[in-house]
Amino acid sequence: MTAQQQRSRGGYLERPAPSGLADVIEVILDKGLVIDAYVRVSLVGIEILTIDARIVIASVDTYLRFAEATNRLDLYEHGGKDLTEALGDLQEGGASKKTSGAIQGAKKALTGGGKDEDEKRRPAKKSSSRSRRREEA
Amino acid sequence: MIEAYYVYGVLPAGVRTGERVASASLGGTVRAVEAGPLAALVEEIDDERDLGTREDLVAHSAVLNEVAETTTVVPLRFGTVLPGTAEVTEELLNLRREELLDILDVLRDTMQFNLRARYQLDDLLREVVLANPEIAALRERVSGMPEDAAYYDRVRLGEIVAGEVASRRDQEAQDLLDALAPLAVEHTVKEPSGMDHLLDCAFRVRQDRREDFENAAEEQAERFAGRAHLRLVGPTAAFDFVPET
């Protein structure tokens, strides 16, 4: 085995144990073979992570979240151009662009949704579906 | 107590699952019910029992993942309960025999891994701002204005930033797939999940390529160190690669 093929000991890759993880649990609720008549689930006391896929979909709501996150940044923490230089580049390039895109964006309906910018938690569903056999009994 | 049978999954008949799943269960003993070439992994439970505590979900996952380490298994979705072993053999193993044999055939000697990559969001945004004078200027302007007045500018700022993030994400997610997909039999890219989303992907990997795959994932994690965090879950039973109905 060459040095390149040896497993990196850097330890950058997280390798959690599969059992007990929230994301594995969601998979077993959503995936796998189904026998319709006999599925019975009654979730109790489980916080289901609602993955907010809307965050990544283009919408005014998404843009506002990105703007907010961008505004909160502390730019001077790292190296690279500082703001003065960045602004200087722009001034040399001429007038700033008209924000016509924003008006188009503002016409789209807000998708609504929670204040969390990442995953939302909601309380456990307490639904249960009994098997058909029982209902017919 | 009225007996009922919780069904975990289906595997080839004659395979001994024995002690490996002894530590994981819904409280009882996991055993196999056979019919022809197939066997169902089941556990006797009380028919009145509600299923859905955290422990129940963990048991379902743990039993199947333990079995999957050594044996091809078709995992069932959580929560399948049949009234008796007769129903297990008739309504599952015999009725759906061809289908189950086909799935086992496809899944043979493979295991699932799930890779989830997430950006360090602030670092990514910083990168985007510093690389784009227009963004920096817009940000500067917005920060100086009262919230109402800056609305359209904020939307515009967010739109540009989101676009930059999306193009980096698309490229880098593809880079990850280019590195890992060739080492897998198949893969399924999953729904995005949050502003810091980079990639969420299930891979089905042959046993004899497992080490290569894991090494490649470790390499990618190192490559992204400081910019994105990679998490690899597995091996697990092939939940994402089983037809749902």
Coordinates of C-alpha atoms in Angstrom, one line a residue:
Chain A
M1 CA 0.0 0.0 0.0
T2 CA 1.5 3.4 -0.9
A3 CA 1.4 6.3 1.4
Q4 CA -1.4 7.8 -0.6
Q5 CA -3.6 4.8 -0.2
Q6 CA -3.2 4.5 3.5
R7 CA -6.2 5.7 5.4
S8 CA -5.9 9.3 6.5
R9 CA -5.5 9.5 10.2
G10 CA -6.6 13.1 10.2
G11 CA -9.9 12.2 11.8
Y12 CA -11.8 14.9 9.9
L13 CA -14.6 12.5 9.0
E14 CA -17.2 12.1 11.7
R15 CA -18.3 8.5 12.1
P16 CA -21.1 8.3 14.5
A17 CA -22.7 5.0 15.5
P18 CA -25.7 4.4 13.4
S19 CA -28.1 3.5 16.1
G20 CA -29.8 6.2 18.1
L21 CA -29.3 9.0 15.6
A22 CA -32.1 11.3 14.7
D23 CA -31.3 11.2 11.0
V24 CA -31.3 7.4 10.9
I25 CA -34.6 7.4 12.8
E26 CA -36.2 9.6 10.1
V27 CA -35.0 7.2 7.5
I28 CA -36.7 4.2 9.1
L29 CA -40.0 6.1 9.2
D30 CA -39.8 7.2 5.6
K31 CA -38.0 4.4 3.8
G32 CA -37.9 0.6 3.6
L33 CA -40.4 -1.9 2.4
V34 CA -44.0 -1.4 3.3
I35 CA -46.9 -3.8 3.9
D36 CA -49.7 -1.3 3.9
A37 CA -52.2 -3.2 5.9
Y38 CA -50.0 -3.8 8.9
V39 CA -48.1 -0.6 9.6
R40 CA -48.9 0.8 13.0
V41 CA -46.9 3.7 14.4
S42 CA -47.7 5.8 17.4
L43 CA -44.9 8.2 18.0
V44 CA -44.6 9.2 21.6
G45 CA -42.4 11.9 23.0
I46 CA -40.2 12.2 20.0
E47 CA -39.1 15.5 18.6
I48 CA -39.1 15.1 14.9
L49 CA -36.6 17.2 13.2
T50 CA -38.4 18.9 10.3
I51 CA -35.8 19.5 7.7
D52 CA -36.6 22.8 6.2
A53 CA -35.9 22.2 2.6
R54 CA -37.5 25.6 1.8
I55 CA -34.4 27.3 3.0
V56 CA -32.6 26.3 -0.1
I57 CA -35.4 27.1 -2.5
A58 CA -35.2 30.5 -4.1
S59 CA -37.7 32.8 -2.4
V60 CA -37.8 36.1 -0.7
D61 CA -37.8 34.3 2.7
T62 CA -34.6 32.6 1.8
Y63 CA -32.9 35.8 0.5
L64 CA -33.8 37.6 3.7
R65 CA -32.2 34.8 5.8
F66 CA -29.0 35.0 3.7
A67 CA -29.0 38.8 4.0
E68 CA -29.4 38.6 7.7
A69 CA -26.6 36.0 8.1
T70 CA -24.4 38.1 5.8
N71 CA -25.0 41.2 7.8
R72 CA -24.1 39.5 11.0
L73 CA -20.7 38.5 9.8
D74 CA -17.5 39.7 11.3
L75 CA -15.5 40.2 8.2
Y76 CA -12.2 41.1 9.8
E77 CA -11.7 37.8 11.6
H78 CA -9.8 36.3 8.7
G79 CA -7.3 37.4 6.1
G80 CA -8.2 38.6 2.6
K81 CA -9.3 42.0 1.4
D82 CA -10.7 44.3 3.9
L83 CA -13.8 46.2 3.2
T84 CA -12.1 49.4 2.1
E85 CA -10.3 47.6 -0.7
A86 CA -13.4 45.7 -1.7
L87 CA -15.3 49.0 -2.0
G88 CA -12.5 50.6 -3.9
D89 CA -12.8 47.9 -6.5
L90 CA -16.4 48.6 -6.9
Q91 CA -16.1 52.4 -7.3
E92 CA -13.5 51.9 -10.0
G93 CA -16.0 49.7 -11.8
G94 CA -18.7 52.4 -12.1
A95 CA -22.2 52.8 -10.7
S96 CA -23.7 50.1 -8.6
K97 CA -26.4 48.0 -10.3
K98 CA -30.1 48.9 -10.0
T99 CA -31.8 46.6 -7.6
S100 CA -34.5 45.6 -10.1
G101 CA -34.1 41.9 -9.1
A102 CA -35.3 42.8 -5.6
I103 CA -38.6 44.2 -6.9
Q104 CA -39.2 40.9 -8.8
G105 CA -38.3 39.0 -5.7
A106 CA -40.6 41.1 -3.5
K107 CA -43.6 40.2 -5.6
K108 CA -43.2 36.5 -4.8
A109 CA -45.2 35.5 -1.9
L110 CA -43.4 35.0 1.3
T111 CA -43.4 31.3 2.1
G112 CA -43.8 31.9 5.8
G113 CA -42.3 29.5 8.2
G114 CA -40.5 29.6 11.4
K115 CA -37.8 31.9 12.7
D116 CA -35.1 29.2 12.9
E117 CA -32.8 29.5 10.0
D118 CA -31.9 25.8 10.0
E119 CA -33.9 22.9 11.3
K120 CA -37.1 23.3 13.0
R121 CA -38.3 21.0 15.8
R122 CA -42.0 20.3 16.3
P123 CA -43.7 18.2 19.0
A124 CA -44.3 14.6 18.4
K125 CA -47.3 13.5 16.3
K126 CA -49.5 11.3 18.3
S127 CA -51.2 9.6 15.5
S128 CA -51.7 5.9 15.3
S129 CA -53.1 3.8 12.6
R130 CA -54.3 0.4 13.5
S131 CA -54.0 -2.5 11.2
R132 CA -56.9 -3.3 9.0
R133 CA -57.3 -6.6 10.7
R134 CA -58.2 -5.0 13.9
E135 CA -60.7 -2.6 12.4
E136 CA -62.5 -5.5 10.8
A137 CA -62.7 -7.6 13.9
Chain B
M1 CA -51.5 -10.9 26.3
I2 CA -52.5 -11.3 22.7
E3 CA -49.5 -12.2 20.7
A4 CA -48.5 -10.3 17.6
Y5 CA -45.3 -10.2 15.5
Y6 CA -43.2 -7.2 14.9
V7 CA -41.4 -7.6 11.6
Y8 CA -38.0 -6.1 11.0
G9 CA -37.0 -7.3 7.6
V10 CA -36.5 -10.2 5.2
L11 CA -33.4 -12.2 4.5
P12 CA -32.5 -15.5 2.9
A13 CA -33.6 -18.6 4.7
G14 CA -31.1 -20.6 6.6
V15 CA -28.9 -17.6 7.7
R16 CA -28.2 -17.6 11.4
T17 CA -28.7 -14.3 13.0
G18 CA -28.3 -15.6 16.5
E19 CA -26.3 -13.7 19.1
R20 CA -25.5 -10.7 17.0
V21 CA -29.0 -9.2 17.5
A22 CA -29.4 -10.4 21.0
S23 CA -28.6 -7.0 22.5
A24 CA -31.0 -5.1 20.3
S25 CA -34.7 -5.7 20.3
L26 CA -38.0 -4.4 21.4
G27 CA -37.5 -6.2 24.7
G28 CA -37.8 -9.8 23.6
T29 CA -36.0 -12.2 21.3
V30 CA -35.5 -11.6 17.6
R31 CA -35.9 -14.7 15.6
A32 CA -36.5 -15.9 12.1
V33 CA -39.7 -17.3 10.6
E34 CA -39.0 -19.2 7.4
A35 CA -41.0 -20.0 4.3
G36 CA -39.3 -21.4 1.3
P37 CA -36.2 -19.5 0.3
L38 CA -36.9 -16.6 2.6
A39 CA -37.0 -15.7 6.3
A40 CA -38.6 -12.9 8.2
L41 CA -36.9 -11.4 11.2
V42 CA -39.6 -11.0 13.8
E43 CA -40.1 -10.5 17.4
E44 CA -43.2 -11.5 19.4
I45 CA -44.8 -8.5 21.1
D46 CA -48.1 -7.7 22.9
D47 CA -50.7 -6.8 20.3
E48 CA -51.9 -3.9 22.5
R49 CA -48.5 -2.3 22.5
D50 CA -48.0 1.1 21.0
L51 CA -44.9 1.4 18.9
G52 CA -43.1 4.6 18.6
T53 CA -40.9 5.4 21.6
R54 CA -37.3 6.4 20.9
E55 CA -36.2 2.9 22.2
D56 CA -38.5 1.3 19.7
L57 CA -37.1 3.3 16.8
V58 CA -33.5 2.6 17.9
A59 CA -34.3 -1.1 18.2
H60 CA -35.6 -1.3 14.7
S61 CA -32.6 0.4 13.3
A62 CA -30.1 -1.4 15.5
V63 CA -31.4 -4.9 14.7
L64 CA -31.4 -4.3 11.0
N65 CA -28.0 -2.6 10.9
E66 CA -26.4 -5.4 12.9
V67 CA -27.8 -8.1 10.6
A68 CA -26.8 -6.1 7.5
E69 CA -23.2 -6.2 8.6
T70 CA -23.0 -9.9 7.7
T71 CA -26.1 -10.7 5.7
T72 CA -28.1 -9.1 3.0
V73 CA -31.4 -8.0 4.4
V74 CA -34.5 -6.2 3.0
P75 CA -35.4 -3.7 5.8
L76 CA -39.0 -3.0 6.4
R77 CA -40.3 0.5 7.3
F78 CA -40.7 1.0 11.1
G79 CA -43.9 -0.3 12.6
T80 CA -45.0 -3.5 10.8
V81 CA -46.9 -5.8 13.0
L82 CA -48.7 -8.9 11.8
P83 CA -51.1 -10.9 13.9
G84 CA -49.4 -14.3 13.6
T85 CA -46.6 -16.4 12.0
A86 CA -49.2 -17.6 9.5
E87 CA -49.6 -14.1 8.2
V88 CA -45.9 -13.6 8.2
T89 CA -45.4 -16.5 6.0
E90 CA -48.5 -16.1 3.8
E91 CA -48.9 -12.3 3.4
L92 CA -45.2 -11.4 3.4
L93 CA -42.9 -14.2 2.5
N94 CA -45.1 -16.2 0.1
L95 CA -47.2 -13.5 -1.4
R96 CA -44.3 -11.3 -2.2
R97 CA -41.7 -14.0 -2.7
E98 CA -40.5 -13.0 -6.2
E99 CA -40.3 -9.4 -5.4
L100 CA -38.3 -10.1 -2.2
L101 CA -36.0 -12.4 -3.9
D102 CA -35.3 -9.8 -6.6
I103 CA -34.6 -7.1 -4.0
L104 CA -32.2 -9.5 -2.1
D105 CA -30.5 -10.3 -5.4
V106 CA -29.9 -6.6 -6.1
L107 CA -28.8 -5.8 -2.6
R108 CA -26.5 -8.8 -2.2
D109 CA -23.1 -8.1 -0.7
T110 CA -23.8 -4.4 -0.5
M111 CA -24.3 -2.0 2.4
Q112 CA -25.5 1.5 2.7
F113 CA -23.6 4.6 3.9
N114 CA -25.0 8.0 4.3
L115 CA -22.8 11.1 3.8
R116 CA -23.9 14.4 5.1
A117 CA -21.7 17.5 4.3
R118 CA -22.5 20.9 5.8
Y119 CA -20.6 24.1 5.3
Q120 CA -19.3 26.2 8.1
L121 CA -21.8 28.8 7.1
D122 CA -20.0 31.9 8.4
D123 CA -16.8 31.0 6.7
L124 CA -18.6 30.4 3.4
L125 CA -20.4 33.7 3.6
R126 CA -17.2 35.5 4.5
E127 CA -15.6 34.0 1.4
V128 CA -18.5 35.1 -0.7
V129 CA -18.5 38.7 0.6
L130 CA -14.8 39.2 0.3
A131 CA -14.7 37.8 -3.2
N132 CA -17.5 40.1 -4.4
P133 CA -17.1 43.9 -4.1
E134 CA -20.7 44.4 -5.1
I135 CA -21.9 42.2 -2.2
A136 CA -19.6 44.0 0.2
A137 CA -20.9 47.4 -0.9
L138 CA -24.5 46.3 -0.7
R139 CA -23.9 44.9 2.7
E140 CA -22.3 48.1 3.8
R141 CA -25.2 50.2 2.5
V142 CA -27.8 47.9 4.1
S143 CA -26.2 47.9 7.5
G144 CA -26.4 51.7 7.7
M145 CA -30.2 51.9 6.9
P146 CA -33.2 51.4 9.1
E147 CA -34.8 48.0 8.5
D148 CA -37.9 49.1 6.6
A149 CA -35.9 51.3 4.2
A150 CA -33.5 48.6 3.4
Y151 CA -36.0 45.9 2.6
Y152 CA -35.4 45.7 -1.2
D153 CA -31.7 46.0 -0.7
R154 CA -31.7 43.2 1.8
V155 CA -33.6 41.0 -0.5
R156 CA -31.2 41.8 -3.3
L157 CA -28.2 41.2 -1.1
G158 CA -29.7 37.9 0.0
E159 CA -30.5 36.9 -3.5
I160 CA -26.9 37.5 -4.7
V161 CA -25.4 35.8 -1.7
A162 CA -27.8 32.9 -2.1
G163 CA -26.8 32.6 -5.8
E164 CA -23.1 32.6 -4.9
V165 CA -23.6 30.0 -2.2
A166 CA -25.7 27.9 -4.6
S167 CA -23.1 27.9 -7.3
R168 CA -20.3 26.9 -4.9
R169 CA -22.6 24.2 -3.4
D170 CA -23.4 22.8 -6.8
Q171 CA -19.8 22.6 -7.8
E172 CA -18.5 21.2 -4.5
A173 CA -21.4 18.7 -4.1
Q174 CA -20.5 17.5 -7.6
D175 CA -16.8 17.2 -6.6
L176 CA -17.8 15.1 -3.7
L177 CA -19.9 12.8 -5.9
D178 CA -17.2 12.6 -8.4
A179 CA -14.9 11.3 -5.7
L180 CA -17.3 8.8 -4.1
A181 CA -19.9 7.7 -6.6
P182 CA -17.5 5.6 -8.6
L183 CA -16.8 3.6 -5.5
A184 CA -20.4 2.8 -5.0
V185 CA -22.9 0.7 -7.0
E186 CA -25.5 3.4 -6.8
H187 CA -26.3 6.6 -4.9
T188 CA -29.3 8.8 -4.1
V189 CA -28.9 12.5 -3.5
K190 CA -31.3 13.6 -0.8
E191 CA -33.3 16.7 -0.1
P192 CA -31.4 19.8 0.9
S193 CA -31.5 20.7 4.6
G194 CA -30.7 24.2 5.6
M195 CA -28.6 27.2 4.6
D196 CA -25.4 25.4 5.3
H197 CA -26.3 22.3 3.2
L198 CA -23.6 21.0 1.0
L199 CA -24.6 17.4 0.3
D200 CA -26.8 14.7 1.8
C201 CA -26.3 11.4 -0.1
A202 CA -27.0 7.7 0.4
F203 CA -24.5 5.3 -1.2
R204 CA -24.8 1.6 -1.8
V205 CA -21.3 0.1 -1.6
R206 CA -20.1 -3.4 -2.3
Q207 CA -18.5 -5.1 0.7
D208 CA -15.2 -5.5 -1.2
R209 CA -15.0 -1.8 -1.9
R210 CA -16.0 -0.7 1.6
E211 CA -12.5 0.2 2.7
D212 CA -11.8 2.2 -0.4
F213 CA -15.0 4.1 0.0
E214 CA -14.4 4.9 3.6
N215 CA -10.9 6.0 2.9
A216 CA -12.1 8.2 0.1
A217 CA -14.7 9.8 2.4
E218 CA -12.0 10.5 4.9
E219 CA -9.9 12.1 2.2
Q220 CA -12.8 14.3 1.2
A221 CA -13.4 15.3 4.8
E222 CA -9.7 16.4 5.1
R223 CA -10.0 18.3 1.8
F224 CA -12.9 20.2 3.1
A225 CA -11.5 20.7 6.6
G226 CA -12.2 24.2 7.8
R227 CA -14.8 24.9 5.2
A228 CA -17.2 22.0 5.6
H229 CA -17.9 19.2 8.0
L230 CA -18.5 15.7 6.7
R231 CA -20.3 13.0 8.5
L232 CA -20.5 9.4 7.3
V233 CA -23.1 7.1 8.9
G234 CA -22.9 3.4 8.2
P235 CA -22.8 0.7 7.3
T236 CA -26.5 0.3 7.6
A237 CA -29.3 -1.8 6.1
A238 CA -30.2 -0.5 2.6
F239 CA -33.2 1.5 3.6
D240 CA -32.9 4.1 0.8
F241 CA -32.5 1.4 -1.9
V242 CA -35.6 -0.6 -1.3
P243 CA -38.7 0.1 -3.4
E244 CA -41.3 1.5 -1.0
T245 CA -44.3 -0.4 -2.0

